[in-house]
PDB file of C-alpha atoms in Angstrom:
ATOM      1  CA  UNK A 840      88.703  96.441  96.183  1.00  0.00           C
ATOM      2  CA  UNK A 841      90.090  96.192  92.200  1.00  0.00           C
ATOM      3  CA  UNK A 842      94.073  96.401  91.807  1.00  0.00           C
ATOM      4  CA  UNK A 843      95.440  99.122  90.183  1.00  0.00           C
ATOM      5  CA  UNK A 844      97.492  98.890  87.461  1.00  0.00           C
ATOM      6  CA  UNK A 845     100.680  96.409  88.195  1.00  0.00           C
ATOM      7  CA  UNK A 846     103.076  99.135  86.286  1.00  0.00           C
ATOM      8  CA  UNK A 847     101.996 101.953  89.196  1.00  0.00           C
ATOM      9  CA  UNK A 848     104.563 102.733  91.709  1.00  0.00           C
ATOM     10  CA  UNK A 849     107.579 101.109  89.871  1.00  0.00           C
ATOM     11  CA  UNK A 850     110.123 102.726  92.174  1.00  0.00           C
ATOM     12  CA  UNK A 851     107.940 101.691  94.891  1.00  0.00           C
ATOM     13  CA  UNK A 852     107.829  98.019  93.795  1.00  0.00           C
ATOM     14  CA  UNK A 853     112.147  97.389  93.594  1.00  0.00           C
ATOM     15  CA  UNK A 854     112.473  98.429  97.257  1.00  0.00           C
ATOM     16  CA  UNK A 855     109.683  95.274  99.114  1.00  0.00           C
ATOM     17  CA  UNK A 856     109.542  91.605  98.017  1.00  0.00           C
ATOM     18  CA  UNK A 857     105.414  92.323  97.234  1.00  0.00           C
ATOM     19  CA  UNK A 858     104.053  95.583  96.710  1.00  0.00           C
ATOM     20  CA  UNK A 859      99.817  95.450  95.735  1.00  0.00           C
ATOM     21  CA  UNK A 860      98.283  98.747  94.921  1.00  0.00           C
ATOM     22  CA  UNK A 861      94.545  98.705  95.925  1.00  0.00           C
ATOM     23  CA  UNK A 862      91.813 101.103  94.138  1.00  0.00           C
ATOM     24  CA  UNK A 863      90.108 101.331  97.044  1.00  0.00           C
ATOM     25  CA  UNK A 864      90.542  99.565 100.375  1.00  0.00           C
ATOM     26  CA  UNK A 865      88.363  99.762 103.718  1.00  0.00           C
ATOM     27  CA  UNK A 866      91.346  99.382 105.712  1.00  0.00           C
ATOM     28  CA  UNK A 867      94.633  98.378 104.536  1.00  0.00           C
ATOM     29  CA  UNK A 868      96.053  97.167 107.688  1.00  0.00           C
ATOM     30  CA  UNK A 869      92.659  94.716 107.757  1.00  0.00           C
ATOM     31  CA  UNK A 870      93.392  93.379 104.102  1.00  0.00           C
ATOM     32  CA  UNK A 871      97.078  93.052 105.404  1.00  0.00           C
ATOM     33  CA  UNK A 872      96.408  91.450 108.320  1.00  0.00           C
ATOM     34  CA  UNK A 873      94.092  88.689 106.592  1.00  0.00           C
ATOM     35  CA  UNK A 874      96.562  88.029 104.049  1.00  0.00           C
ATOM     36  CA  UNK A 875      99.517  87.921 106.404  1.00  0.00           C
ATOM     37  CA  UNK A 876      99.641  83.966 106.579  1.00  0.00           C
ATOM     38  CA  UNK A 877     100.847  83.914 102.561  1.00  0.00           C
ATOM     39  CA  UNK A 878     102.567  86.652 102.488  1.00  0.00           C
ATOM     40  CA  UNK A 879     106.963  87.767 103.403  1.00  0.00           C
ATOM     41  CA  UNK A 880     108.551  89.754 105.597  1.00  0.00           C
ATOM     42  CA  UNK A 881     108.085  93.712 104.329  1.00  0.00           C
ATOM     43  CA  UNK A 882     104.922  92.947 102.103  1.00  0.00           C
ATOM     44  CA  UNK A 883     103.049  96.220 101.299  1.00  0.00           C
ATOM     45  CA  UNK A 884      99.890  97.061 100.615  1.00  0.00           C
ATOM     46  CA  UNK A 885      98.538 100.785  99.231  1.00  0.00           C
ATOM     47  CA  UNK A 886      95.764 102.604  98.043  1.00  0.00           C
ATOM     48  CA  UNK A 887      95.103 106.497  97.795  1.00  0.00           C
ATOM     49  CA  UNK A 888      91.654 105.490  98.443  1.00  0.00           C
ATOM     50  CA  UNK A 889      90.835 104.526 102.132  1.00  0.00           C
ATOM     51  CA  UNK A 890      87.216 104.357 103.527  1.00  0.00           C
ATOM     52  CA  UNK A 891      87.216 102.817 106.781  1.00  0.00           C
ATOM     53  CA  UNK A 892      90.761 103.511 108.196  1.00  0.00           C
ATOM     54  CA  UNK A 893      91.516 103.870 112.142  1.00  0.00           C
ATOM     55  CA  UNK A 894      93.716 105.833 114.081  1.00  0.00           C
ATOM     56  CA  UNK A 895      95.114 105.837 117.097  1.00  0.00           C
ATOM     57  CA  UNK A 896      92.556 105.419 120.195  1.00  0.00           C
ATOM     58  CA  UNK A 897      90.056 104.549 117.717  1.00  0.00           C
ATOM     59  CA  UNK A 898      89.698 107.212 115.886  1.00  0.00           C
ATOM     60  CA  UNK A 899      88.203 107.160 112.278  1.00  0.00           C
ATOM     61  CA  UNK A 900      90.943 108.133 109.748  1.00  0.00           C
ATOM     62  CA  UNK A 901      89.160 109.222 106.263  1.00  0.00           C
ATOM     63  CA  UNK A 902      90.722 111.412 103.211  1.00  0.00           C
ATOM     64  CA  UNK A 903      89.595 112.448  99.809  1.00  0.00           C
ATOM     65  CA  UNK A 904      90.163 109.849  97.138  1.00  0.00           C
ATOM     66  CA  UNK A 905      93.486 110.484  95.674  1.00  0.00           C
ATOM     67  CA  UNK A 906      94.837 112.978  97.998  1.00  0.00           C
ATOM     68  CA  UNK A 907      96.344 110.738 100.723  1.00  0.00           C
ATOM     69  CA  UNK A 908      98.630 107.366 100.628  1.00  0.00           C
ATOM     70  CA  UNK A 909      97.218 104.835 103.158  1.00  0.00           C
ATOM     71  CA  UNK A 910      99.998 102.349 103.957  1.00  0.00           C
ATOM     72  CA  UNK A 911     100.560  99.227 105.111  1.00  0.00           C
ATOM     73  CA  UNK A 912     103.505  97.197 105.660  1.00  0.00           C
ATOM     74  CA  UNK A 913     103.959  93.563 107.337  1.00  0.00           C
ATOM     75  CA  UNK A 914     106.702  93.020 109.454  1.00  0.00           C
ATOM     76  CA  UNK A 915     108.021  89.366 110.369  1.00  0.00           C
ATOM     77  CA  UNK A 916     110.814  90.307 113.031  1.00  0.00           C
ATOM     78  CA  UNK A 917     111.866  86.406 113.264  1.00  0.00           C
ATOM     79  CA  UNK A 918     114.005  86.023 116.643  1.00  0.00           C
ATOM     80  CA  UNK A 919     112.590  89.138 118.358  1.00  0.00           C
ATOM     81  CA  UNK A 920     110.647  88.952 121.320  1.00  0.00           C
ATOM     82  CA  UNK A 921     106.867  90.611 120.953  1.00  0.00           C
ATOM     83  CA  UNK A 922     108.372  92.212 124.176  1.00  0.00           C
ATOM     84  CA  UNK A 923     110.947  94.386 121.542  1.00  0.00           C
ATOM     85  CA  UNK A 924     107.801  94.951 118.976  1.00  0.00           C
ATOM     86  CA  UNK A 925     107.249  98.503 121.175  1.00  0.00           C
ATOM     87  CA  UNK A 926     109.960 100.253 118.909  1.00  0.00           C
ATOM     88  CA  UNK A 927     108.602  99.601 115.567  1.00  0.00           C
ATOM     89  CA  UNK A 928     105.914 102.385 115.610  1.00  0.00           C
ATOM     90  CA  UNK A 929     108.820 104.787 116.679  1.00  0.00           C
ATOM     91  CA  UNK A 930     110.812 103.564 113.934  1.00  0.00           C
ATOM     92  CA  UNK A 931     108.317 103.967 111.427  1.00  0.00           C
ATOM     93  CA  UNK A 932     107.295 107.582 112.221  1.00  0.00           C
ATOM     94  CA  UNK A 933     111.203 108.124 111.772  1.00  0.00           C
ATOM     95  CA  UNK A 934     111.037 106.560 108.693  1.00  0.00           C
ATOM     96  CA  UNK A 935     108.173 109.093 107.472  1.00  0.00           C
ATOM     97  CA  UNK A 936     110.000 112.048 108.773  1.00  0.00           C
ATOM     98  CA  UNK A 937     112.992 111.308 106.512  1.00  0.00           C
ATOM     99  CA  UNK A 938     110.821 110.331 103.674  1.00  0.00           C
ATOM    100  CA  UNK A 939     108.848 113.729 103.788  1.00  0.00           C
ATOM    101  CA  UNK A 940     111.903 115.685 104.808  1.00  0.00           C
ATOM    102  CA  UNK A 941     113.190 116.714 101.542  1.00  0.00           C
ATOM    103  CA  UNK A 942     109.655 117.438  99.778  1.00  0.00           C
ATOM    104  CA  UNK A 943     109.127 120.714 101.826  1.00  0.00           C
ATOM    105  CA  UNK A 944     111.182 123.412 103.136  1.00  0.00           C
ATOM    106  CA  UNK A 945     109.663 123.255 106.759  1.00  0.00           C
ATOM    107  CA  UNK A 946     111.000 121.893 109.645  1.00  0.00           C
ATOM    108  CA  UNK A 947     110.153 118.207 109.777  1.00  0.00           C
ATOM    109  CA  UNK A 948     110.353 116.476 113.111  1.00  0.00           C
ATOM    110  CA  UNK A 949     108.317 113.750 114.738  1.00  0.00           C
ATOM    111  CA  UNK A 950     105.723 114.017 117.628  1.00  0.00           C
ATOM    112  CA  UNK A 951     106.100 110.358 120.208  1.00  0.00           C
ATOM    113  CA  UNK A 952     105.894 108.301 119.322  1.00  0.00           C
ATOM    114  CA  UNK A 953     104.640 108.291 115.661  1.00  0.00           C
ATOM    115  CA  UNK A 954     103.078 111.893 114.257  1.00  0.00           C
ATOM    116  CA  UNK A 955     104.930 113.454 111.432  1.00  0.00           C
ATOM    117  CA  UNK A 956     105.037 117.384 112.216  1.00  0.00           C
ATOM    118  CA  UNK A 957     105.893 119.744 109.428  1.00  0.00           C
ATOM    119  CA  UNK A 958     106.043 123.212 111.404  1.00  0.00           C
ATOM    120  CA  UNK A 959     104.213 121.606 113.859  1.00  0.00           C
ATOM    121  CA  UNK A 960     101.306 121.045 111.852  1.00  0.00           C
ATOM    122  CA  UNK A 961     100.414 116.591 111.178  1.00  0.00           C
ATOM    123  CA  UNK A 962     101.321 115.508 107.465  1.00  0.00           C
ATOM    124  CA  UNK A 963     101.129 112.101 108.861  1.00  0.00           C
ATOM    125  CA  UNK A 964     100.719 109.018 111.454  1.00  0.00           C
ATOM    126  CA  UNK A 965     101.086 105.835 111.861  1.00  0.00           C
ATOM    127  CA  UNK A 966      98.846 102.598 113.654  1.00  0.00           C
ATOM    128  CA  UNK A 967     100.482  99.476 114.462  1.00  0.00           C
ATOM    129  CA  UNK A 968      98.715  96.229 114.916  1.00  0.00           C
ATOM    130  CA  UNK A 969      99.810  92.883 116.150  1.00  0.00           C
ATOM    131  CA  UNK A 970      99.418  89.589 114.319  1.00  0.00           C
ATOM    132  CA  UNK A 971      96.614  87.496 115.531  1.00  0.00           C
ATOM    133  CA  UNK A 972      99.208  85.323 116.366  1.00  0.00           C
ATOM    134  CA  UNK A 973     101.830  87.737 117.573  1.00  0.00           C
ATOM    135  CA  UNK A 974     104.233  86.291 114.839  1.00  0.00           C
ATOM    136  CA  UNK A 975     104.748  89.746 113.412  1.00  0.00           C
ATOM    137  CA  UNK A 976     102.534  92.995 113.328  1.00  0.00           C
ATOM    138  CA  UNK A 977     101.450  95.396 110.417  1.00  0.00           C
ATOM    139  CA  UNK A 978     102.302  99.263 110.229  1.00  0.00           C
ATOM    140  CA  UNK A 979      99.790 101.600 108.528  1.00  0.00           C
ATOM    141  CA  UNK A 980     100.930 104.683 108.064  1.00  0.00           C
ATOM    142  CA  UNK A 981      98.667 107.648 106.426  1.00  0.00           C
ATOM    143  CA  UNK A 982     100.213 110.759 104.663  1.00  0.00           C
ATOM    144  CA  UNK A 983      98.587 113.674 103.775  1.00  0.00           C
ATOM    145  CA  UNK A 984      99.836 114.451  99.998  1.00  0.00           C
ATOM    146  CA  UNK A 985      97.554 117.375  98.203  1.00  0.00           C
ATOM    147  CA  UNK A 986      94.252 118.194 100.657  1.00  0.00           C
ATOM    148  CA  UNK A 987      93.425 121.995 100.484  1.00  0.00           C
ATOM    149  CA  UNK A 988      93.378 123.257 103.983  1.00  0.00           C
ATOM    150  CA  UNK A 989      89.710 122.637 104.075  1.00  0.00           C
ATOM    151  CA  UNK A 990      89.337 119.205 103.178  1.00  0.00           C
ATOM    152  CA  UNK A 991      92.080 117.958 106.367  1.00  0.00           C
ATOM    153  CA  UNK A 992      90.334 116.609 109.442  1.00  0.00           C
ATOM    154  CA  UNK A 993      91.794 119.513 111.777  1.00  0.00           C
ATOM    155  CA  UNK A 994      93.375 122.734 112.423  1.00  0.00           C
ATOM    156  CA  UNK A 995      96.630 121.317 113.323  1.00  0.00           C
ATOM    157  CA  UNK A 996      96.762 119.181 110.280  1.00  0.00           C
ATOM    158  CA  UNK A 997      98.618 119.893 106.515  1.00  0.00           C
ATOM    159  CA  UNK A 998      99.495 118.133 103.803  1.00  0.00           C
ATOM    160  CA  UNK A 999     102.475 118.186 101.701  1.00  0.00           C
ATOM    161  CA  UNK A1000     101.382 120.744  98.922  1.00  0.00           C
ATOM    162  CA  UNK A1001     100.143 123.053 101.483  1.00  0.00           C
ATOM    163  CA  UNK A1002     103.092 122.332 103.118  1.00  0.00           C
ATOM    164  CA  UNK A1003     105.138 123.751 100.246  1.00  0.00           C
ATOM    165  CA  UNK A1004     105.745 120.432  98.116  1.00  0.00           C
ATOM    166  CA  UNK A1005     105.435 120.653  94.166  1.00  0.00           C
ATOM    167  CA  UNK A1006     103.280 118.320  93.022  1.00  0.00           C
ATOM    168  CA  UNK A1007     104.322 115.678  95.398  1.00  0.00           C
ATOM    169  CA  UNK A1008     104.612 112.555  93.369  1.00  0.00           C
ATOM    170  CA  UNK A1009     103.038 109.358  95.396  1.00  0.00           C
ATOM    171  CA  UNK A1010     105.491 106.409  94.139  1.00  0.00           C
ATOM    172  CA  UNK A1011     108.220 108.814  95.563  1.00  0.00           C
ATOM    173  CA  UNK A1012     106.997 109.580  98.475  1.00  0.00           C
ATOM    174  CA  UNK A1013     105.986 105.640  98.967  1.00  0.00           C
ATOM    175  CA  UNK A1014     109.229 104.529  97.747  1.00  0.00           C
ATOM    176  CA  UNK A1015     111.505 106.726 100.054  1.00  0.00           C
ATOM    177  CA  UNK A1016     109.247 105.831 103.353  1.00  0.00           C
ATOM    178  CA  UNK A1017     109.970 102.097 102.430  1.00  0.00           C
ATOM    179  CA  UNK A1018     113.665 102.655 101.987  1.00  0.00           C
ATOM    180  CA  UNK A1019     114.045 104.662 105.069  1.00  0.00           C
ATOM    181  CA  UNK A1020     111.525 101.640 106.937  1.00  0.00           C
ATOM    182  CA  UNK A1021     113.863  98.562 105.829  1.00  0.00           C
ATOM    183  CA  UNK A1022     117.163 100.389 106.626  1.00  0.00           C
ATOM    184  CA  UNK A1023     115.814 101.206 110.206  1.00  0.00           C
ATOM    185  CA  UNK A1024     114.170  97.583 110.501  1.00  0.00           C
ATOM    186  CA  UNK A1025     117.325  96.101 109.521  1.00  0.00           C
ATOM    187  CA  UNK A1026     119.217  97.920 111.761  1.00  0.00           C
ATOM    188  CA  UNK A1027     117.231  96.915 114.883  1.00  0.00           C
ATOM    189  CA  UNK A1028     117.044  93.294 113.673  1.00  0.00           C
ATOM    190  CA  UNK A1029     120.914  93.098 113.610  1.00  0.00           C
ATOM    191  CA  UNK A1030     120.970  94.729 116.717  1.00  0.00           C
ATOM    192  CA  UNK A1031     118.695  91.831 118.189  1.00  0.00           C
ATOM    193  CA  UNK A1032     115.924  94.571 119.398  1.00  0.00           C
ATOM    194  CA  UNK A1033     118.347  96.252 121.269  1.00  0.00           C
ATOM    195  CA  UNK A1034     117.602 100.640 120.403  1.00  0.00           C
ATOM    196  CA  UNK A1035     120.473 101.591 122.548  1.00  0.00           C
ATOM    197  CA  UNK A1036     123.201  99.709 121.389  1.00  0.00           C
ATOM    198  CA  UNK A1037     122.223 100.351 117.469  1.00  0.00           C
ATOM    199  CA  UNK A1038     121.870 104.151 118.488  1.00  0.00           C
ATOM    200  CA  UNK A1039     118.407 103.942 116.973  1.00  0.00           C
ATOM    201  CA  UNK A1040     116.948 105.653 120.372  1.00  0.00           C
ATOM    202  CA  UNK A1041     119.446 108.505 119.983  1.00  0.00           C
ATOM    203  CA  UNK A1042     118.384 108.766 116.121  1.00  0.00           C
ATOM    204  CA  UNK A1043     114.849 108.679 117.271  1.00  0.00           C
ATOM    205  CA  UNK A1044     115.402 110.919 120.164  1.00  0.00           C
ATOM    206  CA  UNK A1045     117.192 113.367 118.246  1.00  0.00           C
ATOM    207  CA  UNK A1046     114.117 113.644 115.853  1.00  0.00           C
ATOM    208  CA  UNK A1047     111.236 113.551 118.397  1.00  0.00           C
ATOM    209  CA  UNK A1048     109.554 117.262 118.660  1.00  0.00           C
ATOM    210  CA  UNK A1049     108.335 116.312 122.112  1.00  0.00           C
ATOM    211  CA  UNK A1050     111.390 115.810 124.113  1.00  0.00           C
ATOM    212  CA  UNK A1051     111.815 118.515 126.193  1.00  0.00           C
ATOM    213  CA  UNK A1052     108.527 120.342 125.876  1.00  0.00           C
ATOM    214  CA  UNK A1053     105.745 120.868 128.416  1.00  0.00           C
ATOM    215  CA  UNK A1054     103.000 118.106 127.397  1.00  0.00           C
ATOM    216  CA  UNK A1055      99.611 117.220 128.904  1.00  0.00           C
ATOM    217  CA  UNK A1056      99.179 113.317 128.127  1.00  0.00           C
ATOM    218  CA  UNK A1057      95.571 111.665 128.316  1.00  0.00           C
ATOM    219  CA  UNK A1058      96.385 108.032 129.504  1.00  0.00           C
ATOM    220  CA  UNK A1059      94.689 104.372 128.538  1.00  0.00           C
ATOM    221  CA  UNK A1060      93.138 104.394 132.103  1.00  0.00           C
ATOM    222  CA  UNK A1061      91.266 107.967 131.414  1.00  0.00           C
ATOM    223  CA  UNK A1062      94.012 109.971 133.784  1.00  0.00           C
ATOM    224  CA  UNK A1063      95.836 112.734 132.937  1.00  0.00           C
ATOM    225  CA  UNK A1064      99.356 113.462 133.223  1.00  0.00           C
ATOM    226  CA  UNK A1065     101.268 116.867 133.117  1.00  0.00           C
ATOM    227  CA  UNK A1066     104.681 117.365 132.892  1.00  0.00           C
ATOM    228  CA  UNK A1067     107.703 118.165 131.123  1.00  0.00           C
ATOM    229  CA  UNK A1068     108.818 114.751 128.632  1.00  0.00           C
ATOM    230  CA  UNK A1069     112.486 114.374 129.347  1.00  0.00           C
ATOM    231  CA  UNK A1070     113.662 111.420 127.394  1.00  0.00           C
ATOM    232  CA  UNK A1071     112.501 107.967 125.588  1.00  0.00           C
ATOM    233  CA  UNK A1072     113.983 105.082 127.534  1.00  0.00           C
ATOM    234  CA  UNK A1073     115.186 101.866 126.562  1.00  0.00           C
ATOM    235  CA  UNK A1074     111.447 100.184 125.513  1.00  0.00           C
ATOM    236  CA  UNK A1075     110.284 103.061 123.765  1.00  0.00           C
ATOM    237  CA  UNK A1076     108.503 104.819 126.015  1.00  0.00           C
ATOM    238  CA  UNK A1077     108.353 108.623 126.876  1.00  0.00           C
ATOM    239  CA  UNK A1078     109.178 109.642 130.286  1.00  0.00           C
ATOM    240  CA  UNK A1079     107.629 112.729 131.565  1.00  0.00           C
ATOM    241  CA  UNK A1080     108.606 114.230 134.681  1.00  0.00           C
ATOM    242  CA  UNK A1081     105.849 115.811 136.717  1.00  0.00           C
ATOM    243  CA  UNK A1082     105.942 117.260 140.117  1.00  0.00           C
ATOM    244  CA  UNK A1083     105.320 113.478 141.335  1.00  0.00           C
ATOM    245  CA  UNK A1084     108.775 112.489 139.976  1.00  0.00           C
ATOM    246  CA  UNK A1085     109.443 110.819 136.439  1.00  0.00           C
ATOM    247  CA  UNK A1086     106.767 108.235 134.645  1.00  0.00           C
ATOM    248  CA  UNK A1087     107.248 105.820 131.553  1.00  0.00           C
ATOM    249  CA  UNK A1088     104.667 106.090 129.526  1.00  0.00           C
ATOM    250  CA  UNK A1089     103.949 103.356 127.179  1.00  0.00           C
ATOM    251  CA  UNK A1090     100.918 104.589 125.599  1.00  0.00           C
ATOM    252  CA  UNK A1091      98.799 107.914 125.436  1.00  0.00           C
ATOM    253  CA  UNK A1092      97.942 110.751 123.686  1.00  0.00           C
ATOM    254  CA  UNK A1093     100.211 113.543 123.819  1.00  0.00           C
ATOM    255  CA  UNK A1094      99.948 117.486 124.045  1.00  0.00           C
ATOM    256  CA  UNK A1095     102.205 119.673 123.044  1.00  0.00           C
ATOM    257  CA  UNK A1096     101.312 122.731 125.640  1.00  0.00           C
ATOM    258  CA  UNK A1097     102.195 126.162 125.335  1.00  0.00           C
ATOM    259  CA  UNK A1098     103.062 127.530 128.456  1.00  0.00           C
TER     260      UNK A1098
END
């Protein structure tokens, strides 16, 4: 697990108070996570080399060397209630969106509560993971950069060249992510954790794919729930009304469903 070269990622580097650039990393939220005791608010750690990342529900996440960004970045919300931590994910796969936004001339839009579509197809996603102590969690984020179409883990999944990006440059792509993270952290911070009254759930909202769509969503417990997703409420979660009535789900994996 060798550092790259200190110079890399220079636009990267002026937006976070420590940015280290990893050759190779097993998991970068696990190397985060260790360090987190030594290290400030909105560290960062990167490599385009990740061999033992997880998704969500425990999924293995693995890409070609060099043709992915694995990402992790410590947050320290100081004042704010693990209770208010639920928004961060959210927040971060709006951060990607408008990161990635620009690079292609697809629509970009985000699936709840953290997938980055482009046309509907995943360029990227996002695991957050508390702090052993719950002082603070880390937020990996993985996106897809140059993979030909056979070298992605699944049908549904692109990357930003195939995508339509020209040679999408990394430290960009890094750099604008990181902006578009601290704004939105900063925002939610000021607004003491409170989405609604900083407008963050309408910005959120406005950018989530799933809202209104019919969606089939496996829950923790192993049920399933079918319905239409109406809204995000005022934790985070999606509510999907079913012929039941309306449910706030927390967690899950979501569907999109073509009906």
């Amino acid at each position: 697990m060798q550092q790259s070269d200190p110079h890399a990622f220079r636009r990267s580097r002026a937006v976070v108070p420590v940015l280290e650039v990893l050759d190779e990393a097993g998991s970068t939220n696990d190397v985060l996570t260790a360090r987190a005791a030594t290290l400030p608010d909105l560290s960062v750690i990167v490599t385009g080399n990740q061999t033992g990342g997880r998704g969500r529900l425990g999924r293995v996440w693995v890409a070609p060397p060099g043709r992915t960004l694995a990402i992790s970045v410590l947050l320290r919300p100081d004042g704010l209630a693990p209770e208010a931590f639920g928004w961060f994910p959210l927040l971060a796969g709006l951060a990607m969106s408008r990161a990635v936004a620009p690079l292609v001339p697809g629509t970009v839009a985000v699936k709840w509560p953290n997938d980055v579509l482009i046309d509907g197809a995943k360029v990227s996603g996002t695991l957050s993971e508390l702090l052993p102590d719950l002082s603070g969690l880390v937020i990996g984020a993985g996106v897809n950069l140059s993979q030909e179409a056979e070298e992605l883990p699944t049908e549904t999944s692109t990357s930003l060249v195939l995508a339509g990006a020209e040679s999408p440059d990394a430290d960009i792509v890094l750099s604008s992510y990181l902006t578009q993270l601290t704004a939105l952290y900063r925002e939610y911070l000021t607004a003491g954790g409170d989405a609604v009254r900083s407008a963050l759930r309408d910005e959120v909202a406005e950018a989530c794919h799933t809202l209104g769509r019919a969606v089939r969503v496996e829950l923790p417990g192993g049920d399933t729930l079918l319905g239409t997703a109406v809204g995000i409420d005022a934790d985070g979660r999606l509510i999907v009304e079913s012929e039941t009535g309306r449910t706030a789900v927390a967690a899950g994996d979501v569907t999109h469903l073509r009906y």
